[in-house]
XYZ file of C-alpha atoms in Angstrom:
695
model
C 112.732 137.830 142.917
C 116.454 138.195 142.644
C 118.344 135.092 140.464
C 120.913 133.662 142.320
C 123.982 131.117 141.153
C 125.703 128.870 143.745
C 128.872 127.641 143.560
C 130.224 125.417 145.634
C 132.767 122.303 146.094
C 133.089 118.375 147.551
C 135.879 118.925 149.052
C 138.994 121.531 149.662
C 141.710 122.477 146.732
C 139.611 122.621 143.326
C 140.722 125.680 142.327
C 137.397 127.328 142.685
C 137.650 130.985 142.469
C 139.001 130.464 138.883
C 135.018 129.265 138.515
C 134.033 131.881 140.761
C 135.918 134.272 139.011
C 134.565 133.481 135.633
C 131.036 133.183 136.618
C 131.483 136.811 137.952
C 132.356 137.676 134.968
C 129.594 135.897 132.816
C 127.211 137.566 135.455
C 128.793 140.928 135.125
C 127.933 140.960 131.174
C 124.497 140.758 131.796
C 123.539 143.242 134.283
C 125.310 145.602 136.294
C 122.974 145.122 139.349
C 125.522 141.827 140.699
C 125.650 141.033 144.533
C 128.208 138.385 146.069
C 126.851 136.445 148.867
C 129.397 133.832 151.171
C 127.242 132.199 153.736
C 129.826 131.159 156.184
C 133.579 133.123 156.240
C 136.868 132.434 158.201
C 137.909 134.617 160.310
C 139.516 137.753 158.639
C 139.381 139.975 155.468
C 137.476 137.623 152.214
C 140.127 138.279 149.971
C 137.734 136.759 146.759
C 135.252 139.396 147.791
C 137.913 142.375 148.078
C 138.783 141.190 144.192
C 135.056 141.084 142.842
C 134.222 144.237 144.611
C 137.471 145.556 143.156
C 137.691 144.517 139.936
C 134.053 144.471 138.973
C 133.563 148.184 140.567
C 130.320 146.991 143.079
C 128.623 149.422 145.194
C 127.833 146.497 147.848
C 128.728 147.422 151.190
C 130.969 144.357 152.798
C 128.758 143.482 155.800
C 126.159 142.275 153.739
C 128.172 139.957 151.606
C 128.823 137.532 154.434
C 125.950 135.275 156.697
C 128.307 134.586 159.940
C 131.807 133.316 160.984
C 132.477 129.487 160.750
C 133.118 129.927 164.546
C 129.199 131.284 165.113
C 127.909 128.629 162.534
C 129.165 125.695 164.663
C 127.856 127.147 168.135
C 124.477 127.477 166.476
C 124.778 124.229 165.016
C 125.504 122.820 168.204
C 123.176 124.616 169.937
C 120.189 125.256 168.140
C 120.420 122.668 165.037
C 120.473 122.501 161.406
C 117.476 124.173 160.962
C 118.238 127.635 162.643
C 121.807 127.857 161.042
C 120.139 127.877 157.895
C 117.155 129.996 158.724
C 119.484 132.426 159.745
C 121.884 132.566 156.582
C 118.964 132.503 154.617
C 117.316 135.575 156.062
C 120.720 137.214 155.866
C 121.065 136.202 152.172
C 117.689 137.807 151.629
C 118.584 141.261 153.179
C 121.634 141.506 151.086
C 119.363 140.423 148.216
C 116.852 143.148 147.681
C 119.230 145.718 145.749
C 120.361 143.118 143.106
C 118.823 141.785 140.142
C 121.457 138.627 140.164
C 123.617 136.856 142.955
C 126.580 134.753 143.247
C 126.123 132.789 146.152
C 130.196 130.983 147.529
C 129.764 127.964 149.202
C 132.048 126.459 151.935
C 135.891 125.414 151.264
C 135.559 122.591 153.302
C 138.695 123.969 155.384
C 139.116 123.092 159.139
C 135.257 124.147 159.329
C 134.901 121.274 161.979
C 130.857 121.643 160.319
C 129.377 117.944 159.924
C 128.724 117.047 156.378
C 128.945 120.240 154.485
C 128.001 119.312 151.268
C 124.569 118.715 152.585
C 124.994 121.849 154.192
C 125.521 123.507 150.816
C 122.475 121.980 149.070
C 120.176 123.084 151.170
C 121.518 125.924 151.711
C 121.085 126.617 147.715
C 117.268 124.746 147.840
C 116.340 127.703 150.246
C 117.693 130.659 148.184
C 116.167 128.850 145.100
C 119.532 128.915 143.549
C 120.798 126.990 140.573
C 123.705 124.929 141.298
C 127.357 124.906 139.789
C 129.779 122.276 141.492
C 133.166 122.163 141.653
C 135.173 119.109 141.526
C 139.043 119.008 141.758
C 141.527 117.100 139.744
C 144.778 117.734 141.283
C 146.686 114.879 141.505
C 144.010 112.439 140.678
C 144.178 109.415 137.906
C 141.565 110.488 134.821
C 139.494 107.845 135.812
C 139.331 108.557 139.538
C 137.869 112.131 138.713
C 135.614 111.003 136.278
C 134.329 108.809 139.363
C 134.287 111.697 141.674
C 132.393 113.927 139.114
C 129.366 111.682 138.466
C 129.157 111.123 142.126
C 129.388 114.713 143.501
C 126.690 115.113 140.623
C 124.606 112.242 142.153
C 124.899 113.665 145.518
C 124.175 117.308 144.968
C 121.036 115.787 142.666
C 119.389 112.988 145.179
C 119.160 115.906 147.554
C 116.965 118.345 145.476
C 119.247 120.786 144.113
C 118.654 121.908 140.559
C 122.738 121.357 138.873
C 123.155 123.257 135.629
C 126.950 122.490 134.703
C 129.572 120.861 136.670
C 133.309 121.859 136.396
C 136.096 120.104 136.762
C 139.170 121.554 137.615
C 142.862 121.657 137.809
C 143.103 118.316 135.856
C 146.655 116.955 134.210
C 146.689 118.875 130.555
C 147.390 115.570 128.708
C 143.779 113.920 130.225
C 141.436 116.860 129.833
C 140.223 115.944 126.288
C 139.419 112.092 127.654
C 138.034 113.507 130.929
C 135.534 115.622 128.831
C 134.515 113.358 126.384
C 133.602 110.705 129.588
C 131.976 112.865 131.219
C 129.109 114.420 128.370
C 128.526 110.400 127.933
C 127.660 110.306 131.345
C 125.793 113.493 132.847
C 122.931 114.620 131.695
C 124.258 118.418 132.193
C 127.196 120.105 130.532
C 130.578 119.352 131.992
C 133.682 121.991 131.982
C 136.748 120.191 132.215
C 139.560 122.693 133.317
C 143.358 121.969 133.186
C 145.981 122.600 135.387
C 147.878 126.144 135.058
C 151.144 126.149 137.018
C 150.857 129.872 137.000
C 148.040 130.416 138.857
C 149.169 128.597 141.764
C 152.819 130.116 141.755
C 153.741 132.477 144.308
C 154.841 135.677 143.456
C 158.401 137.050 144.858
C 156.512 139.751 146.405
C 154.277 136.864 148.392
C 157.379 135.160 148.826
C 159.121 137.621 150.560
C 156.704 138.458 152.976
C 156.313 134.790 154.021
C 159.855 134.304 154.667
C 160.198 137.812 156.090
C 162.850 138.492 153.923
C 164.157 141.685 153.133
C 164.571 143.428 149.287
C 168.398 144.409 148.176
C 166.841 144.932 144.687
C 163.881 145.530 142.615
C 161.282 147.210 141.807
C 157.572 146.837 142.206
C 157.437 144.743 138.313
C 159.976 142.399 139.546
C 158.465 141.829 142.783
C 155.057 140.949 140.996
C 156.380 138.031 139.394
C 155.297 134.773 139.533
C 157.897 132.169 140.915
C 156.921 129.132 138.561
C 160.387 127.446 139.748
C 162.895 126.560 142.077
C 166.343 126.171 140.853
C 169.093 125.726 143.837
C 172.478 126.809 143.287
C 175.410 125.088 144.922
C 177.352 123.674 141.610
C 179.782 125.557 139.352
C 178.558 128.290 137.351
C 178.348 126.930 133.732
C 176.130 123.859 135.592
C 173.936 125.947 137.501
C 173.518 128.243 134.396
C 172.265 124.924 132.311
C 169.865 124.401 135.081
C 167.945 127.319 135.093
C 164.030 127.407 133.752
C 162.155 130.350 132.562
C 160.391 132.166 135.476
C 162.223 130.328 138.090
C 163.085 131.780 141.416
C 167.201 131.329 141.968
C 168.051 130.254 145.478
C 171.596 130.297 146.808
C 173.703 131.339 149.741
C 174.141 135.182 149.802
C 178.310 134.081 149.594
C 177.954 133.299 145.733
C 178.326 136.128 143.756
C 179.306 134.446 140.841
C 175.954 132.625 140.216
C 173.854 136.006 141.094
C 175.462 137.664 138.370
C 175.183 135.085 136.266
C 171.277 134.401 137.351
C 170.935 138.096 136.439
C 173.368 138.007 132.982
C 170.960 135.091 131.927
C 168.050 136.998 132.532
C 169.116 140.432 130.857
C 170.329 138.102 127.733
C 166.590 136.383 128.009
C 168.199 132.723 128.225
C 165.998 132.163 130.296
C 164.209 135.163 131.851
C 164.146 134.526 135.935
C 161.391 135.565 138.351
C 164.579 136.676 140.835
C 167.370 135.997 143.234
C 166.434 134.642 147.134
C 169.675 134.660 149.079
C 170.059 132.358 151.926
C 171.915 132.471 154.947
C 171.483 136.202 156.045
C 174.633 136.499 153.668
C 174.777 139.207 151.481
C 176.938 140.398 148.237
C 179.686 142.812 148.283
C 178.175 146.467 147.832
C 179.892 146.497 144.184
C 178.455 143.393 143.195
C 174.759 144.702 144.352
C 175.321 147.814 142.164
C 177.120 145.887 139.208
C 173.777 143.795 139.680
C 171.393 146.610 139.861
C 172.678 147.776 136.118
C 172.847 144.096 134.966
C 169.278 143.764 135.171
C 167.233 146.605 136.228
C 163.744 145.549 138.116
C 164.828 141.801 138.874
C 164.340 141.193 142.605
C 166.622 140.418 144.827
C 165.983 139.373 148.202
C 167.856 138.364 151.335
C 166.474 135.388 154.010
C 167.939 134.701 157.447
C 167.552 131.121 156.911
C 169.822 128.174 155.665
C 168.728 126.735 152.155
C 167.328 123.397 153.188
C 164.655 125.142 155.258
C 163.653 128.026 153.042
C 162.943 125.265 150.625
C 160.600 123.410 152.836
C 158.335 126.776 153.043
C 158.770 127.784 149.334
C 157.580 124.279 148.440
C 154.534 125.074 150.779
C 153.714 128.165 149.626
C 150.377 128.682 146.908
C 148.957 131.710 145.760
C 145.465 132.869 145.478
C 143.679 135.189 143.449
C 143.268 139.013 144.691
C 143.700 142.299 143.682
C 147.132 142.278 144.293
C 147.668 139.696 141.781
C 146.405 141.174 138.177
C 147.922 138.699 136.070
C 147.008 135.744 137.736
C 143.214 137.216 136.996
C 143.856 137.339 133.417
C 145.573 133.972 133.450
C 142.245 132.876 135.319
C 139.846 134.320 133.230
C 141.691 133.278 130.282
C 141.393 129.656 131.316
C 138.116 129.453 132.272
C 136.788 131.367 128.330
C 139.141 129.013 126.670
C 137.551 125.824 128.368
C 133.889 126.537 129.152
C 131.195 127.076 126.533
C 130.339 130.513 127.863
C 127.109 131.033 125.777
C 125.481 127.904 126.802
C 126.258 128.592 130.403
C 125.165 132.081 129.699
C 121.831 130.574 128.871
C 121.757 127.789 131.808
C 121.869 130.369 133.971
C 118.940 132.027 132.647
C 120.299 135.406 133.419
C 117.896 138.267 131.508
C 119.881 141.137 129.656
C 119.387 144.025 131.588
C 118.791 147.486 129.179
C 121.430 149.222 131.211
C 124.667 148.964 129.910
C 127.287 149.981 132.201
C 131.183 150.726 131.012
C 132.097 147.221 132.312
C 129.146 145.378 130.547
C 130.390 146.862 127.631
C 133.976 146.441 127.687
C 133.105 142.684 128.370
C 131.104 142.339 125.535
C 133.978 143.586 123.481
C 136.233 141.148 124.543
C 133.887 138.739 124.051
C 132.868 139.423 120.338
C 136.365 139.605 119.464
C 137.281 136.390 120.688
C 134.248 134.521 118.922
C 136.183 134.836 115.614
C 140.537 135.261 116.205
C 141.868 137.735 114.715
C 145.575 139.027 114.427
C 146.395 142.785 115.615
C 149.795 144.298 115.142
C 151.222 146.489 117.592
C 154.173 148.752 116.061
C 155.201 149.428 119.977
C 156.861 146.529 121.024
C 159.197 147.781 123.327
C 156.686 150.166 125.505
C 155.750 148.943 128.667
C 151.982 149.896 128.688
C 151.886 148.175 125.042
C 153.665 145.051 126.444
C 151.215 144.901 129.769
C 148.526 145.082 127.391
C 149.687 142.731 124.881
C 150.035 139.744 128.091
C 145.950 140.667 129.245
C 145.452 139.924 125.221
C 147.010 136.484 125.048
C 145.964 135.857 128.523
C 142.148 136.151 127.699
C 142.814 135.168 123.938
C 140.916 137.862 122.708
C 142.859 137.476 119.339
C 146.937 136.830 118.086
C 149.412 139.720 118.352
C 152.251 140.742 116.621
C 154.541 143.021 118.303
C 157.256 145.108 116.449
C 160.745 145.928 117.344
C 164.452 144.315 117.824
C 163.521 140.565 118.686
C 166.268 141.009 121.571
C 164.606 144.220 123.052
C 161.362 143.227 123.182
C 161.934 140.125 124.962
C 164.178 141.901 127.597
C 161.996 144.559 128.441
C 158.975 141.786 128.530
C 161.555 139.721 130.795
C 162.248 143.063 133.142
C 158.756 143.714 133.363
C 157.516 140.033 134.156
C 155.107 139.587 131.671
C 154.606 136.926 129.269
C 154.771 137.620 125.435
C 155.172 134.285 124.631
C 152.572 133.507 122.828
C 153.190 136.494 120.541
C 154.920 136.844 117.448
C 157.918 138.991 117.389
C 159.192 141.048 114.135
C 161.741 143.042 113.856
C 161.239 145.558 110.696
C 164.919 146.504 110.042
C 166.085 142.539 109.490
C 162.267 140.998 108.351
C 162.755 139.563 104.972
C 159.574 141.386 104.596
C 161.145 144.481 104.346
C 162.550 144.414 100.704
C 158.537 143.108 99.659
C 157.583 145.812 101.305
C 159.657 148.935 100.301
C 158.752 147.449 96.434
C 155.103 147.333 97.419
C 155.412 150.411 98.879
C 157.504 152.608 96.071
C 154.812 151.137 93.651
C 152.212 152.805 95.507
C 154.110 156.146 96.026
C 155.937 156.319 92.431
C 153.668 159.577 91.549
C 155.227 161.056 94.606
C 158.732 160.230 93.542
C 159.049 157.101 95.794
C 162.355 154.935 94.876
C 162.863 151.891 96.239
C 166.374 152.900 97.646
C 164.129 155.063 99.734
C 161.405 152.662 100.440
C 163.589 150.876 102.156
C 164.466 153.307 104.722
C 160.416 154.411 105.094
C 159.478 150.689 105.669
C 161.396 150.065 108.515
C 159.002 152.953 110.568
C 157.065 150.680 112.855
C 153.825 152.388 111.927
C 154.641 151.530 108.330
C 155.864 148.735 108.700
C 152.730 147.625 110.659
C 150.314 149.374 108.075
C 151.672 147.419 105.264
C 151.472 143.604 107.258
C 147.489 144.665 107.096
C 147.502 145.834 103.802
C 149.292 142.735 102.747
C 147.323 140.356 104.544
C 149.553 139.601 107.499
C 147.825 140.797 110.244
C 144.146 141.981 110.375
C 144.568 145.600 112.252
C 146.936 148.151 113.506
C 146.798 149.811 117.255
C 149.446 152.510 117.668
C 149.964 155.702 119.569
C 150.613 155.353 123.021
C 153.884 156.906 121.993
C 153.592 158.047 118.692
C 151.864 161.158 117.430
C 148.000 160.664 115.582
C 149.692 161.912 112.444
C 152.361 159.444 112.545
C 149.856 156.532 112.936
C 147.538 157.277 110.644
C 149.814 158.753 107.782
C 150.218 155.314 106.820
C 146.876 154.404 106.258
C 145.937 157.278 104.670
C 148.844 156.518 101.825
C 148.706 152.737 101.785
C 145.096 151.267 103.030
C 143.460 154.087 101.838
C 138.951 154.699 102.590
C 136.837 152.172 101.611
C 134.467 152.389 98.495
C 131.397 153.472 100.540
C 133.392 156.453 102.672
C 133.955 159.686 101.492
C 136.270 160.272 104.827
C 138.085 159.001 107.215
C 136.781 159.783 110.547
C 136.143 158.560 114.112
C 134.207 157.727 117.111
C 134.282 157.724 120.215
C 132.298 154.905 122.656
C 131.204 157.244 125.824
C 130.088 154.695 128.517
C 128.217 156.136 131.111
C 126.591 154.989 134.011
C 123.616 153.323 132.287
C 124.588 153.493 128.583
C 127.113 154.128 125.542
C 126.991 156.359 123.283
C 128.360 157.176 120.026
C 130.092 160.453 119.275
C 131.584 161.484 116.300
C 133.586 162.887 115.008
C 135.950 164.157 117.761
C 139.670 163.661 116.524
C 140.020 163.994 112.622
C 138.209 166.422 110.623
C 138.569 169.786 111.678
C 136.228 171.361 109.893
C 133.475 169.164 108.019
C 131.734 170.471 104.952
C 127.796 169.231 105.246
C 128.358 165.774 102.521
C 131.262 165.103 104.797
C 129.293 165.139 107.817
C 126.848 163.322 106.391
C 129.223 160.801 105.457
C 130.519 160.517 109.201
C 126.885 160.180 110.604
C 126.216 157.156 108.128
C 129.438 155.786 109.263
C 129.236 156.253 112.868
C 125.283 154.856 112.704
C 127.272 151.402 111.165
C 129.559 151.405 113.917
C 127.218 151.771 116.494
C 125.562 149.171 115.068
C 128.404 146.659 114.495
C 128.975 147.190 118.604
C 125.665 146.377 119.313
C 124.046 149.869 119.662
C 121.077 150.585 118.122
C 121.587 153.365 116.120
C 118.856 156.418 116.260
C 121.099 159.846 115.101
C 121.404 163.413 116.145
C 122.930 165.640 114.263
C 124.053 168.584 116.789
C 123.674 172.424 116.214
C 123.152 175.118 118.636
C 119.072 175.354 116.860
C 117.214 172.634 117.161
C 114.440 172.052 114.380
C 113.551 175.305 112.470
C 114.350 177.941 115.538
C 117.759 179.450 114.515
C 119.881 180.211 110.866
C 122.964 180.754 110.167
C 125.854 178.857 107.729
C 126.187 176.624 110.632
C 123.023 175.784 111.713
C 122.037 175.384 107.400
C 125.154 173.287 106.914
C 124.006 170.211 109.840
C 120.580 170.849 108.031
C 121.618 170.068 105.019
C 123.530 166.902 105.957
C 120.441 165.740 107.837
C 118.588 165.948 104.667
C 121.550 163.980 102.744
C 121.651 161.196 105.061
C 117.633 161.077 105.018
C 117.555 161.049 101.442
C 120.856 158.585 100.993
C 119.728 156.287 104.423
C 115.761 156.686 104.457
C 116.315 153.458 106.889
C 118.393 155.280 109.527
C 116.692 157.579 111.994
C 117.928 160.362 111.974
C 117.320 164.445 113.587
C 118.890 167.749 112.946
C 119.679 170.073 113.547
C 118.986 169.562 117.188
C 120.806 170.588 120.102
C 122.123 168.115 122.691
C 120.056 168.444 125.654
C 117.289 167.870 123.179
C 118.927 164.598 121.866
C 119.463 162.763 125.038
C 117.068 163.897 127.131
C 113.369 162.935 127.524
C 111.792 165.865 128.978
C 113.890 168.600 127.104
C 112.554 166.541 123.745
C 109.213 166.608 124.626
C 109.229 170.360 124.638
C 111.338 171.056 121.664
C 110.602 168.186 119.051
C 107.565 166.120 120.491
C 107.178 163.608 117.735
C 110.745 162.662 116.776
C 111.693 159.200 116.928
C 115.361 160.326 117.924
C 114.885 163.304 120.565
C 115.615 162.265 123.899
C 116.441 158.914 122.712
C 119.619 159.618 120.444
C 122.405 156.906 121.025
C 124.799 158.447 118.192
C 125.579 162.026 118.330
C 127.359 163.771 115.425
C 129.214 166.914 115.946
C 129.283 169.947 113.008
C 133.076 170.447 113.875
C 136.020 169.207 115.772
C 136.632 172.082 118.436
C 132.978 171.437 119.526
C 133.483 166.871 119.134
C 136.469 167.080 121.102
C 136.034 169.931 123.644
C 132.476 168.074 124.690
C 133.800 164.282 124.414
C 137.024 165.516 127.424
C 134.262 167.649 129.312
C 131.343 164.698 129.267
C 134.732 162.374 130.307
C 135.669 164.380 133.117
C 132.362 165.881 134.608
C 130.399 162.823 134.514
C 133.154 160.532 134.884
C 132.353 158.214 131.558
C 134.729 156.176 130.205
C 135.424 157.403 126.624
C 136.832 154.596 124.261
C 138.491 155.083 121.257
C 139.297 156.970 119.328
C 137.833 154.363 116.543
C 138.768 154.750 112.904
C 135.819 154.649 110.538
C 136.421 154.490 106.513
C 139.389 152.456 105.926
C 139.624 149.517 103.905
C 141.359 147.819 106.902
C 141.397 148.579 110.383
C 144.139 150.755 112.164
C 143.868 152.948 115.544
C 145.149 155.416 117.213
C 145.940 155.496 120.713
C 145.985 158.721 123.301
C 149.404 158.847 124.587
C 147.939 159.264 128.127
C 145.924 155.283 127.499
C 146.328 153.175 130.236
C 146.891 149.772 129.645
C 142.704 149.027 129.734
C 142.355 151.218 127.200
C 144.838 149.340 124.991
C 143.105 145.962 125.283
C 140.066 147.670 124.478
C 141.128 149.404 121.021
C 142.329 145.878 120.406
C 139.278 143.983 120.950
C 137.361 146.687 119.122
C 140.251 146.561 115.764
C 139.525 142.786 116.241
C 135.923 143.264 116.091
C 136.062 145.760 112.886
C 138.189 143.164 111.135
C 135.373 140.552 111.951
C 132.868 142.811 110.330
C 134.869 143.568 106.766
C 136.192 140.129 106.546
C 132.454 139.379 105.886
C 131.045 140.146 102.266
C 128.398 142.912 103.204
C 131.140 144.794 104.963
C 133.269 144.775 101.419
């Protein structure tokens, strides 16, 4: 029977989307077959379903995700009663649920529905669906005592109606009250209660939303600028010095269009980062002269300047009534919401309460979720040398919002902050270090000169070398000021890993540095090695790559079954290339008898059970291999790219292995999500290497 989780509320304005998104995140970590059902829908598209479908790659037909519109429900209720309404909604749920292991059910929203006693209707539906229930209580503008009372009453209401309430969530409480509310509810409720503070940025409209709602015209600005959140509104009317003192980070400046001095002043403040603003909204349908707009475009490229027809007072009234909602067009808000949920909800405890059995299938998204959760479990610091690169800054924003790890960004401090402000990303939680002026420069130069003295390195020369961001970042890792490094989005592989070879060097138990790719197929994860570093390893090196790759696989939850690949399977072929693979297999078996390994073996026999049954029927690995070791770089690199492109696999890597401390290289075509994933992997490697058995 399909397991279902029913998220409901007691009134509108509880910010329940944050909880629904967080629970969807938990469910998709356990199984790749999650469906969504909203019993009652307002007229128009369901933005949350569209968001969930896009983000979690749901294959669900939208027509199966909804019961009926509220208007139809009201008519059925009036004509035939509650039993008939519930019966139809339950029937439609079961038609959808057949295709899924778990269903996330989104309760009614209490927003102008004209339905009597919505709480009782939600409870009845949850019971009829056999769903566990998570009620959400909103705490906006309430005292701590009223929030506690309302939460207890909500629990009693759903429990008295026969619901299996597994947890309560209180959302949008004042940050200063969060701990007190959580402590007192923990003593008063028989189920866990998770308390989330209000986050101003989640309700803040974006500049694009403001432009759309007010019918504005974009005079300047790009897509990134329009995506910025308007965290505050500052209305321009004062003289410039007083006006500049009133600016706040992330504010939208609202001023009559004929105040060119305020427009230029606000954009200059943004450029200097004191403070970065969301944009400028011009009222009265007035526009600055063309030469002022030209100056503005050069002063703060990408920062939006928008013109609206109304005067300042009615514009202000409209602005203060706007609130953002989570949707696929606001990706930063999604990461903020998930970060908020994961910081304040005991996700492991809640996952167990939901009793969702983990699927044997491992989808790419499940694997990526697992990486983020594992990285978050023991916080580490990762240094990103390419601190002014757009993709790196966007990835840093995601990492910080999700609480994956701590970050250090390298680069000119002002340049990094300005670039982040122009992109509208929040890196306030990261440390920024400029190698050229850092007090660490002298210390690192002395260390590097001593380490490379045998190569003729002097302190004077080293003083220049260590200002290179990759050398500086590597030295931070070596000296324990960071736990790992990720670079390569704009640097070559050689520029990224050469400092690691010189400074960090290989572990005592590793003969060479090698790499693996995690190949995320539709239903499983395979580990490919080595596809990025060693051109033509000999038998000893190939054996070392196999052992390291097995250890890496195990560290990331992939049970290692090693296939040593060749163009021949078993004893059917001969020649130098096959003999190398055969010898490497024998070395691994002799040194690590605990490892499951087969070789030489062809790729099809390694992964296809039917082929394996013919070629190697008694093998514990054939047909079930998870770690595939290629005989040389030419074969490995081409194979991983062929599988990636032809099978639609997600290739995560290369992940370097064998170094004393983790340094990882990015593809220069890496996407933002690739960088986020590689940062998480690096943090996990640092966790593993900090444990005694990893030394």
